[in-house]
């Protein structure tokens, strides 16, 4: 079986001391595992707004998720409509009266859940019990025009089961909010597909039971201004903070395995507890096989990206790991090396957890949402950074590239950025001793540029400047990743909060050193001379020499931040003359 083969293939691809810098000997790994497991049994997840969002849990065990006691969440007795929502629903009810329809209008799913939790939501999906959405939208448009109101954008979204659009959806904009209209439905599924084989108009109860989770099965009946809990447990699960499926979880997941990831995402987002039967079903081989074979990689990637971008990415990824779904979601190519040992997925979560907490300690305002998202991806895949595989042309490709582009089907630029962050952060790591000592030293950094023409006192600024120019707005992200892989000596390896604080202090020290070097905005500095000027001054006709001299000119500019273009040109001439004489 595919999942069994995956598990047997999981072996660690690099020494543990590279994965966990605080542990310098391989024999200490078993101690780390034991300690982390003990942590998972004694700690529970903290809300996202705490000063330290989620105390580093290390290896958060499957069993520990079952032992955490659910919180009691504040759930409102009735839904309070905003002025805009009242206007929208008034127009829809007026349409029913105008044409004499007996249709029941129900807002379904997430809007009801969020309103009961006291949260704003602008994603309004309306289910109709006896007509298609397109038919009703046409009547709403006709009514609005008859009373002199503008019928804003009206469109029809064709059914696309591969993108989770099983039904044609009519959409229109009322008071600047897009509203989706679909009919209530009942569905049947084939064993080898998540696409319904049969669909028909269903009752509200049938529609509620076919949904992914009880907390998403609630309706708000616009006609009666009331909440309908047709599974008889949506409200209670919302109050007790439980993630439960309306039907038996295995049946629900085999019908549509994407619901496994949705359950995890909502569990993490609301800090709810996954139901025991749900966890067992999600972790069974049959459901994992279905997730791997029935769901498109684009849909899996979308769910993962929502988790990574959400308020509890560590909890979401830990659920995936504890439910033994990690290598199903982040599927590996057939052949790769070096091998990966058991526990690599846990290392990935540990790095993610540390990065998440460091972002909090450093200050969220330091990073944009997009920078934070890519920081977390880079941290998550750090243990796999050196693992490669060979493509059909026998070309070696990094496994991280395969995971992002093929397993998750994310954008190529996401993969490029993460790979660049991995490479650049290790280069920055090699500069840490110099940046923290505030001393001009004779740098000898493998894999970096030739510094023959740069005076020793300026080499640190030149090397750092080139790196930051490559990273552009992401240099602080690479700096944070470099602190993850830099060894931290706390004296007590078990004091995780102390380790985090020391990494935070290291980040701040490095950031201040870069600012003192005048490199904070170096990516915005324009070169003093361009390629045409280099060709003219040195009488070159083009080719790789132009790029070489442009790099030399930039090195000179970094070493002489107050220098002028004329001085740079004079230096180029002198350097070229010396080279000619030596040749």
Coordinates of C-alpha atoms in Angstrom, one line a residue:
X1 CA 0.0 0.0 0.0
X2 CA 1.3 3.5 -0.9
X3 CA 1.1 4.9 2.6
X4 CA 2.9 1.9 4.1
X5 CA 5.6 2.3 1.5
X6 CA 5.9 6.0 2.4
X7 CA 6.3 5.2 6.1
X8 CA 9.0 2.6 5.4
X9 CA 10.9 5.1 3.2
X10 CA 11.0 7.9 5.8
X11 CA 14.6 8.4 7.0
X12 CA 16.5 11.5 8.0
X13 CA 18.6 13.1 5.3
X14 CA 21.2 15.0 7.4
X15 CA 22.8 14.9 10.8
X16 CA 20.6 15.8 13.7
X17 CA 22.9 18.5 14.9
X18 CA 22.1 20.4 11.7
X19 CA 18.4 20.0 12.2
X20 CA 18.4 21.0 15.9
X21 CA 21.3 23.3 16.5
X22 CA 20.9 23.1 20.3
X23 CA 21.7 19.4 20.2
X24 CA 25.2 18.8 19.0
X25 CA 25.5 15.0 19.4
X26 CA 23.4 12.3 17.7
X27 CA 23.1 10.3 20.9
X28 CA 21.2 13.3 22.5
X29 CA 18.4 12.9 19.9
X30 CA 16.7 10.2 21.9
X31 CA 16.7 12.4 25.0
X32 CA 15.2 15.2 23.0
X33 CA 12.4 12.9 21.8
X34 CA 11.6 11.7 25.3
X35 CA 11.7 15.3 26.7
X36 CA 9.5 16.6 23.9
X37 CA 7.0 13.9 24.4
X38 CA 6.8 14.7 28.1
X39 CA 6.2 18.3 27.2
X40 CA 3.3 17.3 25.0
X41 CA 1.6 15.5 27.8
X42 CA 1.8 18.4 30.2
X43 CA 1.1 21.4 28.0
X44 CA -2.0 22.4 26.0
X45 CA -2.3 24.9 23.2
X46 CA -2.4 28.6 24.1
X47 CA -4.6 31.1 22.3
X48 CA -3.0 32.9 19.4
X49 CA -3.1 36.2 21.2
X50 CA -0.9 35.1 24.2
X51 CA 2.5 36.7 24.6
X52 CA 4.0 33.4 23.5
X53 CA 1.4 32.1 21.1
X54 CA 2.2 28.4 21.5
X55 CA 4.8 27.3 23.9
X56 CA 7.3 25.2 22.0
X57 CA 5.7 21.8 22.1
X58 CA 8.3 19.8 20.2
X59 CA 6.8 16.4 19.7
X60 CA 3.1 16.9 20.3
X61 CA 1.7 13.4 20.5
X62 CA -1.5 12.0 19.1
X63 CA -2.6 10.9 22.5
X64 CA -2.1 14.4 24.0
X65 CA -4.7 15.9 21.7
X66 CA -7.3 13.6 23.2
X67 CA -6.5 14.6 26.8
X68 CA -6.9 18.4 26.4
X69 CA -10.2 19.5 27.9
X70 CA -12.4 21.5 25.6
X71 CA -13.1 25.1 26.3
X72 CA -16.6 26.5 26.6
X73 CA -17.1 29.1 23.8
X74 CA -19.4 32.0 24.0
X75 CA -22.2 31.4 21.5
X76 CA -25.0 33.9 21.0
X77 CA -28.7 32.8 21.3
X78 CA -29.7 34.5 18.1
X79 CA -28.1 36.2 15.2
X80 CA -27.8 40.0 15.2
X81 CA -28.0 41.4 11.7
X82 CA -26.0 44.4 10.6
X83 CA -27.9 47.2 8.8
X84 CA -26.5 46.0 5.5
X85 CA -27.5 42.4 6.1
X86 CA -31.0 43.6 7.0
X87 CA -31.3 45.5 3.7
X88 CA -30.1 42.5 1.8
X89 CA -32.5 40.1 3.4
X90 CA -35.4 42.6 3.1
X91 CA -34.9 42.7 -0.7
X92 CA -34.8 38.9 -0.9
X93 CA -38.0 38.6 1.1
X94 CA -39.7 41.3 -1.0
X95 CA -38.8 39.3 -4.1
X96 CA -40.6 36.3 -2.7
X97 CA -43.7 38.4 -1.9
X98 CA -43.7 40.1 -5.3
X99 CA -43.8 36.8 -7.2
X100 CA -45.7 34.8 -4.7
X101 CA -42.9 32.2 -4.1
X102 CA -43.2 29.8 -1.3
X103 CA -39.4 29.4 -1.2
X104 CA -37.5 29.1 2.1
X105 CA -34.3 31.2 2.1
X106 CA -31.6 29.9 4.3
X107 CA -28.1 31.3 4.9
X108 CA -25.8 28.2 5.2
X109 CA -22.5 27.3 6.7
X110 CA -19.7 29.6 7.8
X111 CA -21.7 32.9 8.0
X112 CA -24.1 31.3 10.6
X113 CA -21.2 29.9 12.6
X114 CA -19.3 33.1 12.7
X115 CA -22.3 35.3 13.5
X116 CA -23.2 33.0 16.4
X117 CA -19.6 33.4 17.7
X118 CA -19.9 37.2 17.4
X119 CA -17.6 37.5 14.5
X120 CA -18.1 39.5 11.3
X121 CA -18.5 37.6 8.1
X122 CA -19.2 38.8 4.6
X123 CA -19.3 35.4 2.9
X124 CA -23.1 34.9 2.5
X125 CA -24.2 31.6 0.8
X126 CA -28.0 31.2 0.5
X127 CA -29.6 27.8 -0.1
X128 CA -33.0 27.6 -1.8
X129 CA -35.4 24.7 -1.1
X130 CA -37.4 24.6 -4.4
X131 CA -35.6 26.4 -7.2
X132 CA -32.3 26.9 -8.8
X133 CA -30.1 29.8 -7.9
X134 CA -30.1 31.3 -11.4
X135 CA -33.9 31.4 -11.5
X136 CA -34.1 33.2 -8.2
X137 CA -31.4 35.7 -9.0
X138 CA -33.2 36.6 -12.2
X139 CA -36.3 37.4 -10.1
X140 CA -34.3 39.4 -7.6
X141 CA -32.9 41.5 -10.5
X142 CA -36.3 42.0 -12.0
X143 CA -37.7 43.1 -8.6
X144 CA -34.9 45.6 -8.0
X145 CA -35.3 47.2 -11.4
X146 CA -39.0 47.5 -10.8
X147 CA -38.5 49.5 -7.6
X148 CA -35.8 51.7 -9.2
X149 CA -32.8 50.1 -7.6
X150 CA -29.7 49.1 -9.4
X151 CA -29.2 45.4 -9.9
X152 CA -25.4 45.1 -9.5
X153 CA -23.2 42.4 -11.0
X154 CA -25.0 39.2 -11.8
X155 CA -23.1 36.1 -12.9
X156 CA -23.3 32.3 -13.0
X157 CA -20.4 30.1 -11.8
X158 CA -20.6 26.9 -13.7
X159 CA -20.2 23.6 -11.8
X160 CA -16.6 22.4 -11.5
X161 CA -16.3 19.4 -9.2
X162 CA -12.5 19.3 -9.4
X163 CA -12.5 22.7 -7.7
X164 CA -15.2 21.7 -5.2
X165 CA -18.0 23.4 -7.2
X166 CA -20.4 20.5 -7.5
X167 CA -23.4 22.8 -8.4
X168 CA -24.0 25.7 -10.6
X169 CA -23.9 28.8 -8.4
X170 CA -25.6 32.1 -9.2
X171 CA -24.0 35.2 -7.8
X172 CA -25.0 38.8 -7.4
X173 CA -23.9 41.8 -5.5
X174 CA -26.3 43.5 -3.1
X175 CA -25.2 46.6 -1.2
X176 CA -21.6 45.9 -2.3
X177 CA -21.6 42.3 -0.8
X178 CA -21.4 39.3 -3.1
X179 CA -24.1 36.7 -2.4
X180 CA -24.1 33.1 -3.7
X181 CA -27.3 31.3 -4.4
X182 CA -27.6 27.5 -4.7
X183 CA -30.3 24.9 -4.2
X184 CA -30.5 22.5 -1.2
X185 CA -29.1 19.2 -2.4
X186 CA -28.6 15.5 -1.5
X187 CA -25.6 13.8 -3.0
X188 CA -24.2 10.3 -3.6
X189 CA -20.6 9.5 -4.3
X190 CA -18.7 6.8 -6.2
X191 CA -16.0 4.9 -4.3
X192 CA -13.1 6.3 -6.4
X193 CA -14.1 9.9 -6.7
X194 CA -15.1 12.9 -4.6
X195 CA -17.4 14.1 -7.4
X196 CA -21.0 13.3 -6.6
X197 CA -22.5 10.7 -9.0
X198 CA -26.1 11.7 -8.2
X199 CA -27.6 15.0 -7.1
X200 CA -31.1 16.0 -6.5
X201 CA -33.1 18.7 -4.6
X202 CA -32.8 17.7 -1.0
X203 CA -34.5 18.7 2.2
X204 CA -32.7 21.1 4.6
X205 CA -32.0 18.2 6.9
X206 CA -30.4 16.2 4.1
X207 CA -28.3 19.2 3.1
X208 CA -27.2 19.7 6.7
X209 CA -26.1 16.1 7.1
X210 CA -24.1 16.1 3.9
X211 CA -21.9 18.9 5.1
X212 CA -18.4 18.5 6.4
X213 CA -18.8 19.5 10.1
X214 CA -21.6 20.0 12.5
X215 CA -20.5 23.6 13.2
X216 CA -20.8 24.2 9.5
X217 CA -24.2 22.6 9.1
X218 CA -26.2 25.3 10.8
X219 CA -28.8 27.4 8.8
X220 CA -30.2 30.8 9.4
X221 CA -33.8 30.9 8.0
X222 CA -34.3 34.3 6.6
X223 CA -38.1 33.8 6.4
X224 CA -38.5 33.0 10.1
X225 CA -35.4 34.9 11.4
X226 CA -34.3 31.8 13.3
X227 CA -31.3 29.5 13.5
X228 CA -31.9 25.9 12.5
X229 CA -29.8 23.2 14.0
X230 CA -31.0 20.2 12.0
X231 CA -28.2 17.8 13.1
X232 CA -29.2 18.5 16.7
X233 CA -25.6 19.1 17.7
X234 CA -24.2 22.0 15.7
X235 CA -24.9 24.5 18.5
X236 CA -23.6 22.2 21.3
X237 CA -20.4 21.4 19.4
X238 CA -19.9 25.1 18.8
X239 CA -20.3 25.9 22.5
X240 CA -18.1 23.0 23.6
X241 CA -15.5 23.6 20.9
X242 CA -15.6 20.2 19.2
X243 CA -14.9 19.3 15.6
X244 CA -17.4 16.6 14.7
X245 CA -18.8 15.3 11.4
X246 CA -22.7 15.1 11.0
X247 CA -22.4 11.5 9.7
X248 CA -19.9 8.9 10.8
X249 CA -16.5 10.4 10.1
X250 CA -15.1 7.6 8.0
X251 CA -18.1 7.7 5.7
X252 CA -17.9 11.5 5.5
X253 CA -14.2 11.4 4.7
X254 CA -14.4 8.7 2.1
X255 CA -17.2 10.6 0.3
X256 CA -14.9 13.7 0.2
X257 CA -11.4 13.2 1.7
X258 CA -10.7 17.0 1.5
X259 CA -13.0 17.2 4.6
X260 CA -10.1 15.8 6.6
X261 CA -8.0 18.9 5.9
X262 CA -11.0 21.1 6.4
X263 CA -11.6 19.5 9.8
X264 CA -8.0 20.1 10.8
X265 CA -8.1 23.7 9.5
X266 CA -11.2 24.7 11.4
X267 CA -10.0 22.8 14.5
X268 CA -6.8 24.9 14.5
X269 CA -8.5 28.2 13.5
X270 CA -11.0 28.1 16.4
X271 CA -8.8 26.2 18.8
X272 CA -11.4 23.4 18.9
X273 CA -10.8 19.8 19.9
X274 CA -11.0 17.1 17.2
X275 CA -13.5 14.4 18.0
X276 CA -11.9 11.0 18.9
X277 CA -13.8 9.0 16.2
X278 CA -12.9 11.7 13.7
X279 CA -9.2 11.4 14.5
X280 CA -9.3 7.6 14.2
X281 CA -11.0 7.9 10.8
X282 CA -8.6 10.5 9.5
X283 CA -5.6 8.4 10.5
X284 CA -6.8 5.2 9.0
X285 CA -5.1 3.9 5.8
X286 CA -8.3 3.8 3.8
X287 CA -8.9 7.5 4.3
X288 CA -5.2 8.4 3.7
X289 CA -5.3 6.4 0.4
X290 CA -8.5 8.3 -0.6
X291 CA -6.9 11.7 0.3
X292 CA -3.9 10.8 -1.9
X293 CA -5.8 9.5 -4.8
X294 CA -9.2 11.3 -5.0
X295 CA -8.2 14.9 -4.2
X296 CA -6.4 17.2 -6.6
X297 CA -3.0 18.5 -5.4
X298 CA -4.3 22.1 -6.1
X299 CA -7.1 21.6 -3.5
X300 CA -4.7 20.1 -0.9
X301 CA -2.3 23.0 -1.5
X302 CA -5.1 25.6 -1.0
X303 CA -6.1 24.1 2.3
X304 CA -2.4 23.9 3.5
X305 CA -1.9 27.5 2.4
X306 CA -5.0 28.6 4.4
X307 CA -3.5 26.8 7.5
X308 CA -0.1 28.4 7.1
X309 CA -1.6 31.8 6.6
X310 CA -4.0 31.3 9.5
X311 CA -3.9 32.1 13.2
X312 CA -2.7 28.7 14.4
X313 CA -0.4 27.2 11.7
X314 CA 1.6 25.2 14.2
X315 CA -1.5 23.5 15.7
X316 CA -2.7 22.7 12.1
X317 CA 0.6 21.2 11.0
X318 CA 0.8 19.3 14.3
X319 CA -2.6 17.7 13.7
X320 CA -1.5 16.7 10.3
X321 CA 1.6 15.1 11.7
X322 CA -0.1 13.4 14.7
X323 CA -2.8 12.0 12.3
X324 CA 0.1 10.5 10.2
X325 CA -0.9 12.6 7.2
X326 CA 2.3 14.5 6.8
X327 CA 3.8 12.5 4.0
X328 CA 0.4 12.1 2.3
X329 CA 0.1 15.9 2.2
X330 CA 3.7 16.7 1.6
X331 CA 4.3 13.8 -0.8
X332 CA 7.8 13.0 -1.8
X333 CA 9.1 12.0 -5.3
X334 CA 9.7 8.3 -5.9
X335 CA 13.4 8.4 -5.5
X336 CA 15.4 10.8 -3.4
X337 CA 18.5 11.1 -1.3
X338 CA 20.0 11.2 1.2
X339 CA 17.3 9.1 2.9
X340 CA 14.8 10.5 5.5
X341 CA 14.5 8.8 9.0
X342 CA 11.4 8.5 11.1
X343 CA 10.8 11.7 13.0
X344 CA 11.8 14.1 10.2
X345 CA 8.2 15.3 10.1
X346 CA 8.5 16.1 13.8
X347 CA 11.6 18.1 13.1
X348 CA 9.7 20.1 10.5
X349 CA 7.0 20.9 13.1
X350 CA 9.7 21.9 15.7
X351 CA 11.2 24.4 13.3
X352 CA 7.8 25.8 12.3
X353 CA 6.9 26.2 16.0
X354 CA 10.2 28.0 16.8
X355 CA 9.8 30.3 13.8
X356 CA 6.2 31.1 14.7
X357 CA 7.2 32.0 18.3
X358 CA 10.2 34.0 17.1
X359 CA 8.0 36.1 14.9
X360 CA 5.8 36.8 17.9
X361 CA 8.8 37.7 20.1
X362 CA 10.5 39.8 17.4
X363 CA 7.2 41.6 16.7
X364 CA 4.6 40.7 14.0
X365 CA 4.9 44.2 12.6
X366 CA 8.5 43.3 11.5
X367 CA 7.0 41.2 8.7
X368 CA 4.2 41.5 6.2
X369 CA 1.6 38.8 5.9
X370 CA 3.3 37.4 2.8
X371 CA 6.7 37.5 4.4
X372 CA 5.3 35.7 7.4
X373 CA 3.7 33.1 5.2
X374 CA 7.0 32.3 3.3
X375 CA 8.9 32.4 6.6
X376 CA 6.7 29.6 7.9
X377 CA 7.1 27.5 4.7
X378 CA 10.9 28.0 4.8
X379 CA 11.0 26.9 8.5
X380 CA 8.7 23.9 8.0
X381 CA 10.9 22.5 5.2
X382 CA 14.3 23.3 6.7
X383 CA 15.0 19.6 7.6
X384 CA 14.6 18.8 3.9
X385 CA 16.7 21.6 2.5
X386 CA 19.6 19.3 1.3
X387 CA 17.5 16.4 0.1
X388 CA 17.4 16.0 -3.7
X389 CA 15.9 13.7 -6.4
X390 CA 16.6 13.1 -10.0
X391 CA 14.0 14.1 -12.7
X392 CA 13.4 12.3 -16.0
X393 CA 16.6 13.9 -17.4
X394 CA 18.7 12.8 -14.4
X395 CA 18.9 16.4 -13.3
X396 CA 19.1 16.8 -9.5
X397 CA 16.2 18.8 -8.1
X398 CA 15.7 19.8 -4.5
X399 CA 12.9 17.9 -2.8
X400 CA 11.5 21.1 -1.3
X401 CA 10.9 22.4 -4.8
X402 CA 9.0 19.2 -5.6
X403 CA 6.8 19.5 -2.5
X404 CA 5.9 23.1 -3.1
X405 CA 5.4 22.9 -6.9
X406 CA 4.1 19.4 -7.3
X407 CA 2.7 18.1 -4.0
X408 CA 1.0 21.4 -3.1
X409 CA 0.8 23.0 -6.6
X410 CA 1.7 26.4 -5.3
X411 CA 3.2 29.1 -7.5
X412 CA 6.7 28.7 -8.9
X413 CA 7.7 31.9 -7.2
X414 CA 6.8 30.4 -3.8
X415 CA 9.2 27.6 -4.4
X416 CA 11.9 29.9 -5.7
X417 CA 11.6 32.2 -2.7
X418 CA 11.7 29.4 -0.1
X419 CA 14.8 27.8 -1.8
X420 CA 16.5 31.2 -1.9
X421 CA 15.7 31.7 1.8
X422 CA 17.2 28.4 2.6
X423 CA 20.4 29.1 0.7
X424 CA 20.7 32.7 1.8
X425 CA 20.0 32.0 5.5
X426 CA 22.9 29.6 5.7
X427 CA 25.1 32.2 4.1
X428 CA 23.9 34.7 6.7
X429 CA 24.6 32.1 9.4
X430 CA 28.2 32.0 8.3
X431 CA 28.4 35.8 8.8
X432 CA 26.9 35.7 12.3
X433 CA 30.2 35.6 14.2
X434 CA 31.4 38.7 12.3
X435 CA 28.1 40.6 12.6
X436 CA 27.9 40.0 16.3
X437 CA 31.5 40.8 17.1
X438 CA 31.4 44.2 15.5
X439 CA 35.0 43.7 14.4
X440 CA 36.6 43.9 11.0
X441 CA 37.9 40.4 10.3
X442 CA 39.5 38.5 7.4
X443 CA 36.4 36.7 6.1
X444 CA 36.8 33.4 4.3
X445 CA 33.3 32.2 3.5
X446 CA 33.0 29.2 1.2
X447 CA 30.5 29.6 -1.7
X448 CA 30.5 33.4 -1.6
X449 CA 32.2 35.9 -3.9
X450 CA 35.8 36.8 -4.6
X451 CA 37.0 39.6 -2.3
X452 CA 40.5 39.9 -3.7
X453 CA 40.0 43.6 -4.7
X454 CA 38.2 44.5 -1.4
X455 CA 40.2 45.8 1.6
X456 CA 39.8 43.6 4.7
X457 CA 38.0 46.3 6.7
X458 CA 35.2 46.5 4.2
X459 CA 34.7 42.8 3.4
X460 CA 32.0 42.2 5.9
X461 CA 29.9 45.1 4.5
X462 CA 30.5 44.0 1.0
X463 CA 29.5 40.4 1.6
X464 CA 26.5 41.3 3.7
X465 CA 25.5 44.0 1.2
X466 CA 25.5 41.6 -1.7
X467 CA 23.4 39.1 0.2
X468 CA 20.9 41.6 1.2
X469 CA 20.6 43.0 -2.3
X470 CA 19.7 39.4 -3.5
X471 CA 17.1 39.1 -0.8
X472 CA 15.6 42.5 -1.3
X473 CA 12.6 42.9 1.1
X474 CA 13.1 39.4 2.5
X475 CA 16.4 40.0 4.2
X476 CA 14.8 40.1 7.7
X477 CA 13.1 36.8 6.9
X478 CA 16.4 35.2 5.9
X479 CA 17.9 36.7 9.1
X480 CA 15.2 35.0 11.2
X481 CA 15.8 31.7 9.5
X482 CA 19.5 32.0 10.1
X483 CA 18.9 32.3 13.8
X484 CA 16.9 29.0 13.7
X485 CA 19.9 27.1 12.4
X486 CA 22.5 28.9 14.5
X487 CA 23.6 26.9 17.6
X488 CA 22.3 28.5 20.8
X489 CA 24.1 27.7 24.1
X490 CA 21.7 28.3 27.0
X491 CA 23.3 25.9 29.5
X492 CA 20.0 24.2 30.0
X493 CA 18.8 22.6 26.7
X494 CA 15.4 22.0 28.2
X495 CA 14.6 25.6 28.8
X496 CA 12.8 26.3 25.6
X497 CA 11.6 29.8 26.5
X498 CA 15.2 30.8 27.3
X499 CA 16.3 29.4 23.9
X500 CA 13.6 31.4 22.1
X501 CA 14.6 34.6 24.0
X502 CA 18.3 34.1 23.0
X503 CA 17.3 33.6 19.4
X504 CA 15.2 36.7 19.6
X505 CA 18.2 38.6 21.1
X506 CA 20.4 37.2 18.4
X507 CA 18.0 38.4 15.7
X508 CA 17.9 41.9 17.1
X509 CA 21.7 42.0 17.5
X510 CA 22.2 41.0 13.8
X511 CA 19.5 43.4 12.6
X512 CA 21.1 46.3 14.5
X513 CA 24.6 45.4 13.1
X514 CA 23.1 45.5 9.6
X515 CA 21.6 48.9 10.3
X516 CA 24.9 50.2 11.7
X517 CA 26.6 49.1 8.5
X518 CA 24.1 51.3 6.7
X519 CA 22.7 48.3 4.8
X520 CA 19.1 48.4 5.9
X521 CA 17.8 49.7 2.6
X522 CA 20.7 48.6 0.4
X523 CA 18.4 46.8 -2.0
X524 CA 17.0 50.2 -3.0
X525 CA 20.5 51.6 -3.8
X526 CA 21.1 52.0 -7.6
X527 CA 24.5 51.0 -9.1
X528 CA 26.7 54.0 -9.7
X529 CA 27.5 52.7 -13.3
X530 CA 25.7 50.5 -15.7
X531 CA 26.7 47.8 -18.2
X532 CA 27.1 50.3 -21.2
X533 CA 29.4 52.5 -19.1
X534 CA 31.5 49.5 -18.2
X535 CA 31.8 48.4 -21.8
X536 CA 32.7 52.0 -22.9
X537 CA 35.3 52.5 -20.1
X538 CA 37.0 49.1 -20.4
X539 CA 36.4 48.8 -24.2
X540 CA 34.5 45.6 -23.9
X541 CA 32.2 44.2 -26.5
X542 CA 30.0 42.3 -24.1
X543 CA 30.0 38.8 -22.7
X544 CA 30.6 37.5 -19.2
X545 CA 33.3 40.0 -18.5
X546 CA 30.8 42.8 -18.3
X547 CA 28.9 41.0 -15.5
X548 CA 32.2 40.4 -13.7
X549 CA 33.2 44.1 -13.8
X550 CA 29.7 45.2 -12.8
X551 CA 30.0 43.0 -9.7
X552 CA 33.4 44.5 -9.0
X553 CA 31.9 47.9 -9.4
X554 CA 29.1 47.1 -6.9
X555 CA 31.7 45.6 -4.5
X556 CA 33.6 48.9 -4.7
X557 CA 30.4 50.9 -4.2
X558 CA 29.6 48.8 -1.1
X559 CA 33.1 49.3 0.3
X560 CA 32.9 53.0 -0.5
X561 CA 29.3 54.1 0.3
X562 CA 30.2 57.8 -0.1
X563 CA 32.0 57.3 -3.4
X564 CA 30.9 58.9 -6.7
X565 CA 30.4 57.4 -10.1
X566 CA 33.6 59.2 -11.4
X567 CA 35.6 57.6 -8.5
X568 CA 34.2 54.2 -9.3
X569 CA 35.1 54.6 -13.0
X570 CA 38.7 55.6 -12.1
X571 CA 39.0 52.6 -9.8
X572 CA 37.7 50.3 -12.6
X573 CA 40.4 51.7 -15.0
X574 CA 43.2 51.2 -12.5
X575 CA 42.0 47.7 -11.7
X576 CA 41.7 46.8 -15.4
X577 CA 45.3 48.2 -16.0
X578 CA 46.7 46.0 -13.2
X579 CA 44.9 43.0 -14.6
X580 CA 46.3 43.6 -18.1
X581 CA 49.8 44.0 -16.8
X582 CA 49.5 40.8 -14.8
X583 CA 48.2 38.9 -17.8

